[in-house]
Structures are given as structure tokens and as C-alpha cells.
PDB file of C-alpha atoms in Angstrom:
ATOM      1  CA  UNK A  20    -116.238-100.046  64.038  1.00  0.00           C
ATOM      2  CA  UNK A  21    -114.743 -97.608  61.539  1.00  0.00           C
ATOM      3  CA  UNK A  22    -112.009 -98.573  59.122  1.00  0.00           C
ATOM      4  CA  UNK A  23    -109.021 -96.452  58.204  1.00  0.00           C
ATOM      5  CA  UNK A  24    -108.513 -95.998  54.460  1.00  0.00           C
ATOM      6  CA  UNK A  25    -105.420 -97.747  53.095  1.00  0.00           C
ATOM      7  CA  UNK A  26    -102.632 -95.152  52.800  1.00  0.00           C
ATOM      8  CA  UNK A  27    -101.738 -96.943  49.555  1.00  0.00           C
ATOM      9  CA  UNK A  28    -104.999 -96.596  47.601  1.00  0.00           C
ATOM     10  CA  UNK A  29    -103.241 -97.623  44.389  1.00  0.00           C
ATOM     11  CA  UNK A  30    -103.094-101.260  45.516  1.00  0.00           C
ATOM     12  CA  UNK A  31    -105.498-103.781  44.005  1.00  0.00           C
ATOM     13  CA  UNK A  32    -107.535-103.451  40.829  1.00  0.00           C
ATOM     14  CA  UNK A  33    -108.037 -99.812  39.863  1.00  0.00           C
ATOM     15  CA  UNK A  34    -109.961 -99.308  36.661  1.00  0.00           C
ATOM     16  CA  UNK A  35    -108.842 -96.631  34.232  1.00  0.00           C
ATOM     17  CA  UNK A  36    -112.409 -95.652  33.511  1.00  0.00           C
ATOM     18  CA  UNK A  37    -113.866 -95.142  30.078  1.00  0.00           C
ATOM     19  CA  UNK A  38    -115.970 -91.992  29.929  1.00  0.00           C
ATOM     20  CA  UNK A  39    -119.574 -92.287  28.698  1.00  0.00           C
ATOM     21  CA  UNK A  40    -120.578 -89.668  26.156  1.00  0.00           C
ATOM     22  CA  UNK A  41    -124.072 -88.999  24.838  1.00  0.00           C
ATOM     23  CA  UNK A  42    -125.054 -88.756  21.179  1.00  0.00           C
ATOM     24  CA  UNK A  43    -123.796 -85.164  21.082  1.00  0.00           C
ATOM     25  CA  UNK A  44    -120.461 -86.242  22.623  1.00  0.00           C
ATOM     26  CA  UNK A  45    -121.268 -84.468  25.883  1.00  0.00           C
ATOM     27  CA  UNK A  46    -120.167 -86.193  29.096  1.00  0.00           C
ATOM     28  CA  UNK A  47    -122.967 -88.196  30.725  1.00  0.00           C
ATOM     29  CA  UNK A  48    -122.077 -87.654  34.379  1.00  0.00           C
ATOM     30  CA  UNK A  49    -124.975 -89.664  35.780  1.00  0.00           C
ATOM     31  CA  UNK A  50    -123.994 -92.640  33.677  1.00  0.00           C
ATOM     32  CA  UNK A  51    -120.362 -92.198  34.707  1.00  0.00           C
ATOM     33  CA  UNK A  52    -121.291 -92.208  38.400  1.00  0.00           C
ATOM     34  CA  UNK A  53    -123.301 -95.389  37.887  1.00  0.00           C
ATOM     35  CA  UNK A  54    -120.392 -96.985  36.053  1.00  0.00           C
ATOM     36  CA  UNK A  55    -117.906 -96.220  38.844  1.00  0.00           C
ATOM     37  CA  UNK A  56    -120.277 -97.656  41.440  1.00  0.00           C
ATOM     38  CA  UNK A  57    -120.904-100.733  39.264  1.00  0.00           C
ATOM     39  CA  UNK A  58    -117.177-101.427  39.007  1.00  0.00           C
ATOM     40  CA  UNK A  59    -116.731-101.332  42.766  1.00  0.00           C
ATOM     41  CA  UNK A  60    -119.833-103.467  43.310  1.00  0.00           C
ATOM     42  CA  UNK A  61    -118.316-106.029  40.956  1.00  0.00           C
ATOM     43  CA  UNK A  62    -115.102-106.342  42.931  1.00  0.00           C
ATOM     44  CA  UNK A  63    -112.802-103.586  41.680  1.00  0.00           C
ATOM     45  CA  UNK A  64    -110.920-101.636  44.330  1.00  0.00           C
ATOM     46  CA  UNK A  65    -111.122 -98.198  42.787  1.00  0.00           C
ATOM     47  CA  UNK A  66    -111.148 -96.036  39.689  1.00  0.00           C
ATOM     48  CA  UNK A  67    -108.709 -93.856  37.779  1.00  0.00           C
ATOM     49  CA  UNK A  68    -110.563 -91.037  36.022  1.00  0.00           C
ATOM     50  CA  UNK A  69    -108.912 -88.741  33.495  1.00  0.00           C
ATOM     51  CA  UNK A  70    -106.466 -91.232  32.097  1.00  0.00           C
ATOM     52  CA  UNK A  71    -106.025 -91.797  28.378  1.00  0.00           C
ATOM     53  CA  UNK A  72    -108.904 -94.263  28.438  1.00  0.00           C
ATOM     54  CA  UNK A  73    -111.003 -91.455  29.904  1.00  0.00           C
ATOM     55  CA  UNK A  74    -110.075 -89.203  26.949  1.00  0.00           C
ATOM     56  CA  UNK A  75    -108.757 -86.500  29.269  1.00  0.00           C
ATOM     57  CA  UNK A  76    -106.859 -84.805  26.454  1.00  0.00           C
ATOM     58  CA  UNK A  77    -110.110 -83.695  24.796  1.00  0.00           C
ATOM     59  CA  UNK A  78    -111.975 -82.577  27.914  1.00  0.00           C
ATOM     60  CA  UNK A  79    -112.470 -78.957  28.915  1.00  0.00           C
ATOM     61  CA  UNK A  80    -111.091 -77.942  32.327  1.00  0.00           C
ATOM     62  CA  UNK A  81    -114.644 -77.820  33.665  1.00  0.00           C
ATOM     63  CA  UNK A  82    -115.374 -81.333  32.415  1.00  0.00           C
ATOM     64  CA  UNK A  83    -112.126 -82.698  33.764  1.00  0.00           C
ATOM     65  CA  UNK A  84    -112.777 -81.337  37.245  1.00  0.00           C
ATOM     66  CA  UNK A  85    -116.365 -82.549  37.295  1.00  0.00           C
ATOM     67  CA  UNK A  86    -115.360 -86.074  36.232  1.00  0.00           C
ATOM     68  CA  UNK A  87    -113.172 -86.334  39.343  1.00  0.00           C
ATOM     69  CA  UNK A  88    -115.874 -84.918  41.582  1.00  0.00           C
ATOM     70  CA  UNK A  89    -118.419 -87.328  40.106  1.00  0.00           C
ATOM     71  CA  UNK A  90    -116.187 -90.343  40.774  1.00  0.00           C
ATOM     72  CA  UNK A  91    -115.559 -89.257  44.366  1.00  0.00           C
ATOM     73  CA  UNK A  92    -119.272 -88.783  44.995  1.00  0.00           C
ATOM     74  CA  UNK A  93    -119.980 -92.221  43.545  1.00  0.00           C
ATOM     75  CA  UNK A  94    -117.394 -94.380  45.322  1.00  0.00           C
ATOM     76  CA  UNK A  95    -115.533 -92.231  47.878  1.00  0.00           C
ATOM     77  CA  UNK A  96    -112.282 -90.354  47.539  1.00  0.00           C
ATOM     78  CA  UNK A  97    -110.140 -93.159  48.954  1.00  0.00           C
ATOM     79  CA  UNK A  98    -111.090 -95.203  45.870  1.00  0.00           C
ATOM     80  CA  UNK A  99    -110.287 -92.485  43.317  1.00  0.00           C
ATOM     81  CA  UNK A 100    -106.817 -91.855  41.851  1.00  0.00           C
ATOM     82  CA  UNK A 101    -107.138 -89.325  39.021  1.00  0.00           C
ATOM     83  CA  UNK A 102    -104.692 -88.884  36.223  1.00  0.00           C
ATOM     84  CA  UNK A 103    -103.191 -85.401  36.436  1.00  0.00           C
ATOM     85  CA  UNK A 104    -101.076 -85.363  33.293  1.00  0.00           C
ATOM     86  CA  UNK A 105    -100.595 -82.031  31.535  1.00  0.00           C
ATOM     87  CA  UNK A 106     -98.120 -80.379  29.212  1.00  0.00           C
ATOM     88  CA  UNK A 107     -96.900 -78.043  31.950  1.00  0.00           C
ATOM     89  CA  UNK A 108     -95.864 -78.857  35.521  1.00  0.00           C
ATOM     90  CA  UNK A 109     -97.941 -75.983  36.901  1.00  0.00           C
ATOM     91  CA  UNK A 110    -101.064 -77.333  35.240  1.00  0.00           C
ATOM     92  CA  UNK A 111    -100.338 -80.863  36.438  1.00  0.00           C
ATOM     93  CA  UNK A 112     -99.924 -79.514  39.975  1.00  0.00           C
ATOM     94  CA  UNK A 113    -103.239 -77.673  39.580  1.00  0.00           C
ATOM     95  CA  UNK A 114    -104.980 -80.956  38.789  1.00  0.00           C
ATOM     96  CA  UNK A 115    -103.297 -82.632  41.752  1.00  0.00           C
ATOM     97  CA  UNK A 116    -104.547 -79.827  43.992  1.00  0.00           C
ATOM     98  CA  UNK A 117    -108.024 -80.191  42.520  1.00  0.00           C
ATOM     99  CA  UNK A 118    -107.895 -83.921  43.294  1.00  0.00           C
ATOM    100  CA  UNK A 119    -106.811 -83.164  46.858  1.00  0.00           C
ATOM    101  CA  UNK A 120    -109.668 -80.722  47.346  1.00  0.00           C
ATOM    102  CA  UNK A 121    -112.107 -83.272  45.923  1.00  0.00           C
ATOM    103  CA  UNK A 122    -110.975 -85.782  48.549  1.00  0.00           C
ATOM    104  CA  UNK A 123    -108.865 -88.184  46.485  1.00  0.00           C
ATOM    105  CA  UNK A 124    -106.204 -90.326  48.119  1.00  0.00           C
ATOM    106  CA  UNK A 125    -103.535 -90.227  45.388  1.00  0.00           C
ATOM    107  CA  UNK A 126    -102.861 -89.090  41.828  1.00  0.00           C
ATOM    108  CA  UNK A 127    -101.236 -90.650  38.784  1.00  0.00           C
ATOM    109  CA  UNK A 128     -98.733 -88.607  36.776  1.00  0.00           C
ATOM    110  CA  UNK A 129     -97.037 -89.035  33.411  1.00  0.00           C
ATOM    111  CA  UNK A 130     -93.630 -87.434  32.928  1.00  0.00           C
ATOM    112  CA  UNK A 131     -93.454 -84.272  30.817  1.00  0.00           C
ATOM    113  CA  UNK A 132     -94.957 -85.226  27.472  1.00  0.00           C
ATOM    114  CA  UNK A 133     -94.738 -82.129  25.306  1.00  0.00           C
ATOM    115  CA  UNK A 134     -91.142 -82.955  24.405  1.00  0.00           C
ATOM    116  CA  UNK A 135     -88.447 -85.552  25.149  1.00  0.00           C
ATOM    117  CA  UNK A 136     -87.516 -84.340  28.636  1.00  0.00           C
ATOM    118  CA  UNK A 137     -84.171 -85.153  30.224  1.00  0.00           C
ATOM    119  CA  UNK A 138     -83.722 -86.528  33.730  1.00  0.00           C
ATOM    120  CA  UNK A 139     -83.429 -83.119  35.399  1.00  0.00           C
ATOM    121  CA  UNK A 140     -86.699 -81.978  33.847  1.00  0.00           C
ATOM    122  CA  UNK A 141     -88.456 -85.200  34.843  1.00  0.00           C
ATOM    123  CA  UNK A 142     -87.349 -84.863  38.469  1.00  0.00           C
ATOM    124  CA  UNK A 143     -88.387 -81.198  38.571  1.00  0.00           C
ATOM    125  CA  UNK A 144     -91.795 -82.109  37.103  1.00  0.00           C
ATOM    126  CA  UNK A 145     -92.507 -84.726  39.764  1.00  0.00           C
ATOM    127  CA  UNK A 146     -91.192 -82.442  42.504  1.00  0.00           C
ATOM    128  CA  UNK A 147     -93.598 -79.701  41.456  1.00  0.00           C
ATOM    129  CA  UNK A 148     -96.633 -81.988  41.509  1.00  0.00           C
ATOM    130  CA  UNK A 149     -95.597 -83.620  44.791  1.00  0.00           C
ATOM    131  CA  UNK A 150     -95.930 -80.155  46.374  1.00  0.00           C
ATOM    132  CA  UNK A 151     -99.715 -80.565  46.092  1.00  0.00           C
ATOM    133  CA  UNK A 152     -99.466 -82.934  49.045  1.00  0.00           C
ATOM    134  CA  UNK A 153    -100.966 -86.141  47.651  1.00  0.00           C
ATOM    135  CA  UNK A 154     -99.027 -89.366  47.059  1.00  0.00           C
ATOM    136  CA  UNK A 155     -97.964 -89.584  43.410  1.00  0.00           C
ATOM    137  CA  UNK A 156     -97.987 -92.720  41.288  1.00  0.00           C
ATOM    138  CA  UNK A 157     -95.658 -92.367  38.312  1.00  0.00           C
ATOM    139  CA  UNK A 158     -96.949 -93.556  34.960  1.00  0.00           C
ATOM    140  CA  UNK A 159     -94.249 -94.881  32.663  1.00  0.00           C
ATOM    141  CA  UNK A 160     -95.489 -94.918  29.074  1.00  0.00           C
ATOM    142  CA  UNK A 161     -92.433 -94.380  26.863  1.00  0.00           C
ATOM    143  CA  UNK A 162     -94.402 -95.484  23.807  1.00  0.00           C
ATOM    144  CA  UNK A 163     -96.641 -92.400  23.894  1.00  0.00           C
ATOM    145  CA  UNK A 164     -94.582 -89.863  25.855  1.00  0.00           C
ATOM    146  CA  UNK A 165     -91.104 -90.627  24.431  1.00  0.00           C
ATOM    147  CA  UNK A 166     -89.810 -90.257  28.001  1.00  0.00           C
ATOM    148  CA  UNK A 167     -88.751 -93.519  29.628  1.00  0.00           C
ATOM    149  CA  UNK A 168     -88.855 -93.795  33.408  1.00  0.00           C
ATOM    150  CA  UNK A 169     -86.149 -96.446  33.545  1.00  0.00           C
ATOM    151  CA  UNK A 170     -85.611 -98.305  36.837  1.00  0.00           C
ATOM    152  CA  UNK A 171     -82.658 -96.114  37.808  1.00  0.00           C
ATOM    153  CA  UNK A 172     -84.722 -92.936  37.353  1.00  0.00           C
ATOM    154  CA  UNK A 173     -87.679 -94.421  39.213  1.00  0.00           C
ATOM    155  CA  UNK A 174     -85.362 -95.300  42.082  1.00  0.00           C
ATOM    156  CA  UNK A 175     -84.190 -91.689  42.210  1.00  0.00           C
ATOM    157  CA  UNK A 176     -87.748 -90.326  42.148  1.00  0.00           C
ATOM    158  CA  UNK A 177     -88.738 -92.709  44.924  1.00  0.00           C
ATOM    159  CA  UNK A 178     -85.591 -92.045  46.939  1.00  0.00           C
ATOM    160  CA  UNK A 179     -86.336 -88.316  46.871  1.00  0.00           C
ATOM    161  CA  UNK A 180     -89.872 -88.988  48.119  1.00  0.00           C
ATOM    162  CA  UNK A 181     -91.548 -87.839  44.910  1.00  0.00           C
ATOM    163  CA  UNK A 182     -93.349 -91.058  43.869  1.00  0.00           C
ATOM    164  CA  UNK A 183     -94.714 -93.991  45.839  1.00  0.00           C
ATOM    165  CA  UNK A 184     -95.553 -96.393  43.021  1.00  0.00           C
ATOM    166  CA  UNK A 185     -95.263 -96.765  39.266  1.00  0.00           C
ATOM    167  CA  UNK A 186     -97.728 -97.858  36.629  1.00  0.00           C
ATOM    168  CA  UNK A 187     -95.369 -99.749  34.308  1.00  0.00           C
ATOM    169  CA  UNK A 188     -96.459 -99.698  30.655  1.00  0.00           C
ATOM    170  CA  UNK A 189     -93.148-100.224  28.875  1.00  0.00           C
ATOM    171  CA  UNK A 190     -94.067-103.836  28.104  1.00  0.00           C
ATOM    172  CA  UNK A 191     -90.645-104.978  29.350  1.00  0.00           C
ATOM    173  CA  UNK A 192     -91.540-107.329  32.187  1.00  0.00           C
ATOM    174  CA  UNK A 193     -87.856-107.775  33.054  1.00  0.00           C
ATOM    175  CA  UNK A 194     -87.919-104.313  34.594  1.00  0.00           C
ATOM    176  CA  UNK A 195     -89.984-105.564  37.514  1.00  0.00           C
ATOM    177  CA  UNK A 196     -86.967-107.293  39.000  1.00  0.00           C
ATOM    178  CA  UNK A 197     -84.588-104.378  38.456  1.00  0.00           C
ATOM    179  CA  UNK A 198     -87.071-101.971  40.055  1.00  0.00           C
ATOM    180  CA  UNK A 199     -87.379-104.299  43.050  1.00  0.00           C
ATOM    181  CA  UNK A 200     -83.598-104.383  43.425  1.00  0.00           C
ATOM    182  CA  UNK A 201     -83.122-100.621  43.199  1.00  0.00           C
ATOM    183  CA  UNK A 202     -86.247 -99.448  45.039  1.00  0.00           C
ATOM    184  CA  UNK A 203     -87.743-102.330  47.019  1.00  0.00           C
ATOM    185  CA  UNK A 204     -90.339-100.087  48.695  1.00  0.00           C
ATOM    186  CA  UNK A 205     -91.642 -98.685  45.394  1.00  0.00           C
ATOM    187  CA  UNK A 206     -94.927-100.391  44.517  1.00  0.00           C
ATOM    188  CA  UNK A 207     -95.054-101.845  41.030  1.00  0.00           C
ATOM    189  CA  UNK A 208     -98.439-101.568  39.312  1.00  0.00           C
ATOM    190  CA  UNK A 209     -99.369-103.501  36.188  1.00  0.00           C
ATOM    191  CA  UNK A 210     -99.880-100.913  33.483  1.00  0.00           C
ATOM    192  CA  UNK A 211    -100.831-103.002  30.456  1.00  0.00           C
ATOM    193  CA  UNK A 212    -103.564-105.620  30.525  1.00  0.00           C
ATOM    194  CA  UNK A 213    -101.699-108.083  28.311  1.00  0.00           C
ATOM    195  CA  UNK A 214     -98.739-108.552  30.687  1.00  0.00           C
ATOM    196  CA  UNK A 215    -100.875-108.939  33.788  1.00  0.00           C
ATOM    197  CA  UNK A 216     -99.781-112.423  34.827  1.00  0.00           C
ATOM    198  CA  UNK A 217     -96.126-111.783  34.058  1.00  0.00           C
ATOM    199  CA  UNK A 218     -95.995-108.696  36.302  1.00  0.00           C
ATOM    200  CA  UNK A 219     -98.284-110.185  38.955  1.00  0.00           C
ATOM    201  CA  UNK A 220     -95.952-113.106  39.574  1.00  0.00           C
ATOM    202  CA  UNK A 221     -93.036-110.635  39.615  1.00  0.00           C
ATOM    203  CA  UNK A 222     -94.519-108.942  42.669  1.00  0.00           C
ATOM    204  CA  UNK A 223     -96.950-106.283  41.413  1.00  0.00           C
ATOM    205  CA  UNK A 224     -99.099-104.693  44.105  1.00  0.00           C
ATOM    206  CA  UNK A 225    -101.841-103.386  41.835  1.00  0.00           C
ATOM    207  CA  UNK A 226    -103.243-103.170  38.344  1.00  0.00           C
ATOM    208  CA  UNK A 227    -104.337 -99.952  36.617  1.00  0.00           C
ATOM    209  CA  UNK A 228    -106.617-101.723  34.239  1.00  0.00           C
ATOM    210  CA  UNK A 229    -108.636-101.214  31.081  1.00  0.00           C
ATOM    211  CA  UNK A 230    -110.733-104.264  30.341  1.00  0.00           C
ATOM    212  CA  UNK A 231    -112.505-104.443  33.711  1.00  0.00           C
ATOM    213  CA  UNK A 232    -114.639-101.649  32.254  1.00  0.00           C
ATOM    214  CA  UNK A 233    -116.375-104.455  30.358  1.00  0.00           C
ATOM    215  CA  UNK A 234    -115.476-107.603  32.319  1.00  0.00           C
ATOM    216  CA  UNK A 235    -114.888-106.647  35.954  1.00  0.00           C
ATOM    217  CA  UNK A 236    -115.599-109.932  37.731  1.00  0.00           C
ATOM    218  CA  UNK A 237    -113.468-112.090  35.448  1.00  0.00           C
ATOM    219  CA  UNK A 238    -110.690-109.497  35.484  1.00  0.00           C
ATOM    220  CA  UNK A 239    -110.642-109.306  39.277  1.00  0.00           C
ATOM    221  CA  UNK A 240    -110.613-113.101  39.510  1.00  0.00           C
ATOM    222  CA  UNK A 241    -107.666-113.199  37.123  1.00  0.00           C
ATOM    223  CA  UNK A 242    -105.718-110.580  39.069  1.00  0.00           C
ATOM    224  CA  UNK A 243    -106.365-112.120  42.483  1.00  0.00           C
ATOM    225  CA  UNK A 244    -105.355-115.583  41.258  1.00  0.00           C
ATOM    226  CA  UNK A 245    -102.196-114.270  39.602  1.00  0.00           C
ATOM    227  CA  UNK A 246    -100.912-112.229  42.573  1.00  0.00           C
ATOM    228  CA  UNK A 247    -101.647-115.191  44.858  1.00  0.00           C
ATOM    229  CA  UNK A 248     -99.466-117.379  42.639  1.00  0.00           C
ATOM    230  CA  UNK A 249    -102.388-119.643  41.756  1.00  0.00           C
ATOM    231  CA  UNK A 250    -101.365-120.190  38.162  1.00  0.00           C
ATOM    232  CA  UNK A 251    -103.600-123.239  37.819  1.00  0.00           C
ATOM    233  CA  UNK A 252    -106.542-120.852  38.094  1.00  0.00           C
ATOM    234  CA  UNK A 253    -104.961-117.814  36.455  1.00  0.00           C
ATOM    235  CA  UNK A 254    -103.474-119.209  33.261  1.00  0.00           C
ATOM    236  CA  UNK A 255    -106.604-120.764  31.702  1.00  0.00           C
ATOM    237  CA  UNK A 256    -108.504-117.531  32.381  1.00  0.00           C
ATOM    238  CA  UNK A 257    -105.626-115.454  31.037  1.00  0.00           C
ATOM    239  CA  UNK A 258    -105.603-117.434  27.795  1.00  0.00           C
ATOM    240  CA  UNK A 259    -109.349-116.912  27.349  1.00  0.00           C
ATOM    241  CA  UNK A 260    -109.127-113.182  27.977  1.00  0.00           C
ATOM    242  CA  UNK A 261    -105.861-112.408  26.221  1.00  0.00           C
ATOM    243  CA  UNK A 262    -107.416-111.789  22.771  1.00  0.00           C
ATOM    244  CA  UNK A 263    -109.172-108.856  24.457  1.00  0.00           C
ATOM    245  CA  UNK A 264    -106.490-107.829  26.928  1.00  0.00           C
ATOM    246  CA  UNK A 265    -103.954-107.229  24.173  1.00  0.00           C
ATOM    247  CA  UNK A 266    -106.126-104.438  22.757  1.00  0.00           C
ATOM    248  CA  UNK A 267    -105.119-102.389  25.804  1.00  0.00           C
ATOM    249  CA  UNK A 268    -101.663-102.022  24.237  1.00  0.00           C
ATOM    250  CA  UNK A 269    -102.907-100.946  20.835  1.00  0.00           C
ATOM    251  CA  UNK A 270    -103.582 -97.451  19.514  1.00  0.00           C
ATOM    252  CA  UNK A 271    -107.321 -98.213  19.274  1.00  0.00           C
ATOM    253  CA  UNK A 272    -107.648 -99.345  22.907  1.00  0.00           C
ATOM    254  CA  UNK A 273    -110.324 -96.788  23.826  1.00  0.00           C
ATOM    255  CA  UNK A 274    -112.566 -97.725  20.901  1.00  0.00           C
ATOM    256  CA  UNK A 275    -112.040-101.451  21.509  1.00  0.00           C
ATOM    257  CA  UNK A 276    -112.861-101.328  25.209  1.00  0.00           C
ATOM    258  CA  UNK A 277    -115.910 -99.139  24.603  1.00  0.00           C
ATOM    259  CA  UNK A 278    -117.149-101.596  21.971  1.00  0.00           C
ATOM    260  CA  UNK A 279    -116.741-104.500  24.387  1.00  0.00           C
ATOM    261  CA  UNK A 280    -118.712-102.524  26.955  1.00  0.00           C
ATOM    262  CA  UNK A 281    -121.537-102.086  24.454  1.00  0.00           C
ATOM    263  CA  UNK A 282    -121.539-105.803  23.640  1.00  0.00           C
ATOM    264  CA  UNK A 283    -121.810-106.896  27.285  1.00  0.00           C
ATOM    265  CA  UNK A 284    -124.688-104.477  27.933  1.00  0.00           C
ATOM    266  CA  UNK A 285    -122.812-101.508  29.366  1.00  0.00           C
ATOM    267  CA  UNK A 286    -122.607 -98.098  27.702  1.00  0.00           C
ATOM    268  CA  UNK A 287    -119.340 -97.702  25.860  1.00  0.00           C
ATOM    269  CA  UNK A 288    -120.497 -95.479  23.049  1.00  0.00           C
ATOM    270  CA  UNK A 289    -118.560 -93.100  20.886  1.00  0.00           C
ATOM    271  CA  UNK A 290    -115.229 -91.331  21.344  1.00  0.00           C
ATOM    272  CA  UNK A 291    -114.417 -87.702  20.789  1.00  0.00           C
ATOM    273  CA  UNK A 292    -112.281 -86.777  17.780  1.00  0.00           C
ATOM    274  CA  UNK A 293    -109.550 -87.159  16.756  1.00  0.00           C
ATOM    275  CA  UNK A 294    -110.305 -90.785  17.626  1.00  0.00           C
ATOM    276  CA  UNK A 295    -112.268 -92.437  14.824  1.00  0.00           C
ATOM    277  CA  UNK A 296    -114.327 -95.642  14.813  1.00  0.00           C
ATOM    278  CA  UNK A 297    -112.657 -99.018  14.470  1.00  0.00           C
ATOM    279  CA  UNK A 298    -112.232-100.395  10.973  1.00  0.00           C
ATOM    280  CA  UNK A 299    -114.639-103.210  10.024  1.00  0.00           C
ATOM    281  CA  UNK A 300    -111.887-105.793  10.529  1.00  0.00           C
ATOM    282  CA  UNK A 301    -110.965-104.389  13.927  1.00  0.00           C
ATOM    283  CA  UNK A 302    -114.581-104.240  15.025  1.00  0.00           C
ATOM    284  CA  UNK A 303    -115.142-107.835  13.929  1.00  0.00           C
ATOM    285  CA  UNK A 304    -112.101-109.009  15.910  1.00  0.00           C
ATOM    286  CA  UNK A 305    -113.189-107.216  19.090  1.00  0.00           C
ATOM    287  CA  UNK A 306    -116.758-108.377  18.683  1.00  0.00           C
ATOM    288  CA  UNK A 307    -115.755-112.016  18.172  1.00  0.00           C
ATOM    289  CA  UNK A 308    -113.404-112.045  21.171  1.00  0.00           C
ATOM    290  CA  UNK A 309    -115.956-110.328  23.411  1.00  0.00           C
ATOM    291  CA  UNK A 310    -118.791-112.630  22.393  1.00  0.00           C
ATOM    292  CA  UNK A 311    -116.537-115.606  23.049  1.00  0.00           C
ATOM    293  CA  UNK A 312    -115.861-114.288  26.548  1.00  0.00           C
ATOM    294  CA  UNK A 313    -119.579-113.793  27.132  1.00  0.00           C
ATOM    295  CA  UNK A 314    -120.318-117.324  25.927  1.00  0.00           C
ATOM    296  CA  UNK A 315    -117.702-118.630  28.376  1.00  0.00           C
ATOM    297  CA  UNK A 316    -119.533-116.919  31.240  1.00  0.00           C
ATOM    298  CA  UNK A 317    -116.868-114.281  31.805  1.00  0.00           C
ATOM    299  CA  UNK A 318    -119.137-111.240  31.510  1.00  0.00           C
TER     300      UNK A 318
END
């Protein structure tokens, strides 16, 4: 019996994948394929290549395309939702078309991020990328983009058929309820690891996640418990993991998650400039929290 892929591939735990680089900072595609497969084997529902955690901003066009193709070959296109952010709408549409040709089921898109775009520009941007023909998940990250996809704007984008879900990274968990009132069919995705439980109990349908790169099984257990409303199981686990999860909302999140991967026996490795290594104090904090999670059997 064959199964039909979920038309909403953004639901569940989708890992914003860290990208393994070798000692010369070249992309290690074989290692990346293994990592994607390992995440799915350990309970994650899919992967999100070419997000900020995947350092897409410092990849060449050839690298960026091959990362998507590698993920699709490793786990299947219905499990791959690439980030297609770009300074220009035409380039973002190009990456959405590339994802479609590679066999992906959806794409994730930031608003225009080269300047503080107004509502008309935001709508035009999403309309252009929607023309590629894949479902679009909006990514609201007003901290980095300076463009805030407020609930009213999200409702408009959804009402015009331009987005099907939103990765919410504003940190304002109150928005979950306003979004549900204005656009009840718009899927809310947890966008920051350190508000996972708060958004899960508010009705989130998925989690675009960072720390499962290092701790997939414990992260999946936490998510499943939280969305099921089993707070007796979720809250103790959340408290244990929160010293790590909160790094996902810090500037150094890529370095921190890669360090945790190294500690648990995965390959995190280095980042491309302009990212620099963690300070000694930061490294010590990540190391201590990760080792505590390992000692608790969470890795």
C-alpha cells in the first residue's frame, strides 16, 4: 500500500539543519546527507536546508542548490522545505523554482530583508514567490529583518492565498491567539526553540527547530508531549533543555548548536566568516549545558 505525502509537509518537527564544513570551510555534502538521514531516523519529520542555521547567506549559488538536492536525495522531497530568502523577489522566486524542480513539497520565505519594507512591498514579495507553484511558509523574524509580519498582515497574506503557514520568531507568544482569531486556517509553527511549550499549547502545528541537530530524540519527545497537552511529561524535559534551547534566540546560535553537535559526537565544526568562534565564557556555558543533557540521558 502506498501512502500519499502530507500536503502540509511543514507539520511536525522540521530541523533547520546546520551545514557541515570541512577544515577548508568547504561544504561536506556526504556528511550533510548522512546528517539529514540521521535526523529522520531519530524521529524528526523533515529538514529545512538553507536557513540561517545553514549559513545560506555565505553560500555560492552552486552550493545552495546542491545542498537542497543533497537533502532531497537523502530523505525525499516531501520531507524537505528549503529556505528561499534573498534580497530580491526574483532571486527568491528562483530558489523556490529550484526547490520545486528538486522535488520539495514547500518552501520557507522571509519578507524582504534588504530594507524596512512596507506592507505593499511585503505582499508583492510573497506574491512573486508564490508564482513558483509551491506552498509558502512565511518566516517572521522582525529581530533580524526589521520587517514584522504582524497577525493582521499574516491574515492578509493567507487570505490572498500567498502563505499557508508561518514560522513565528517574534518571541511574543501572545500572537498565537491573535493569529488564530484572524486566520484560523493558517498553521502556526514554533520558530524559536525557547518558546516551544508556550506555542505548542497555543495550538502550533509544527516546529522549525535548531537544537534537534544535536538532541533529536529528546527534542521530538518534548514537542510531541507539548502539542499533546501532556505537560507532566513536557515541563520537566523543557526545564532540563532550556539552558540550551535559549541559545537558538541568541546571535551566536549557529556556533552554539554546532558546538553541542560536536560534544554529543556529531560533526558541528566551524562556521564561515563573518561568524567567529564563541568566546571562552560562551563556550563554557554551552559545553556545561550540553554535558548536563548528555549525563541526563537526553543525547
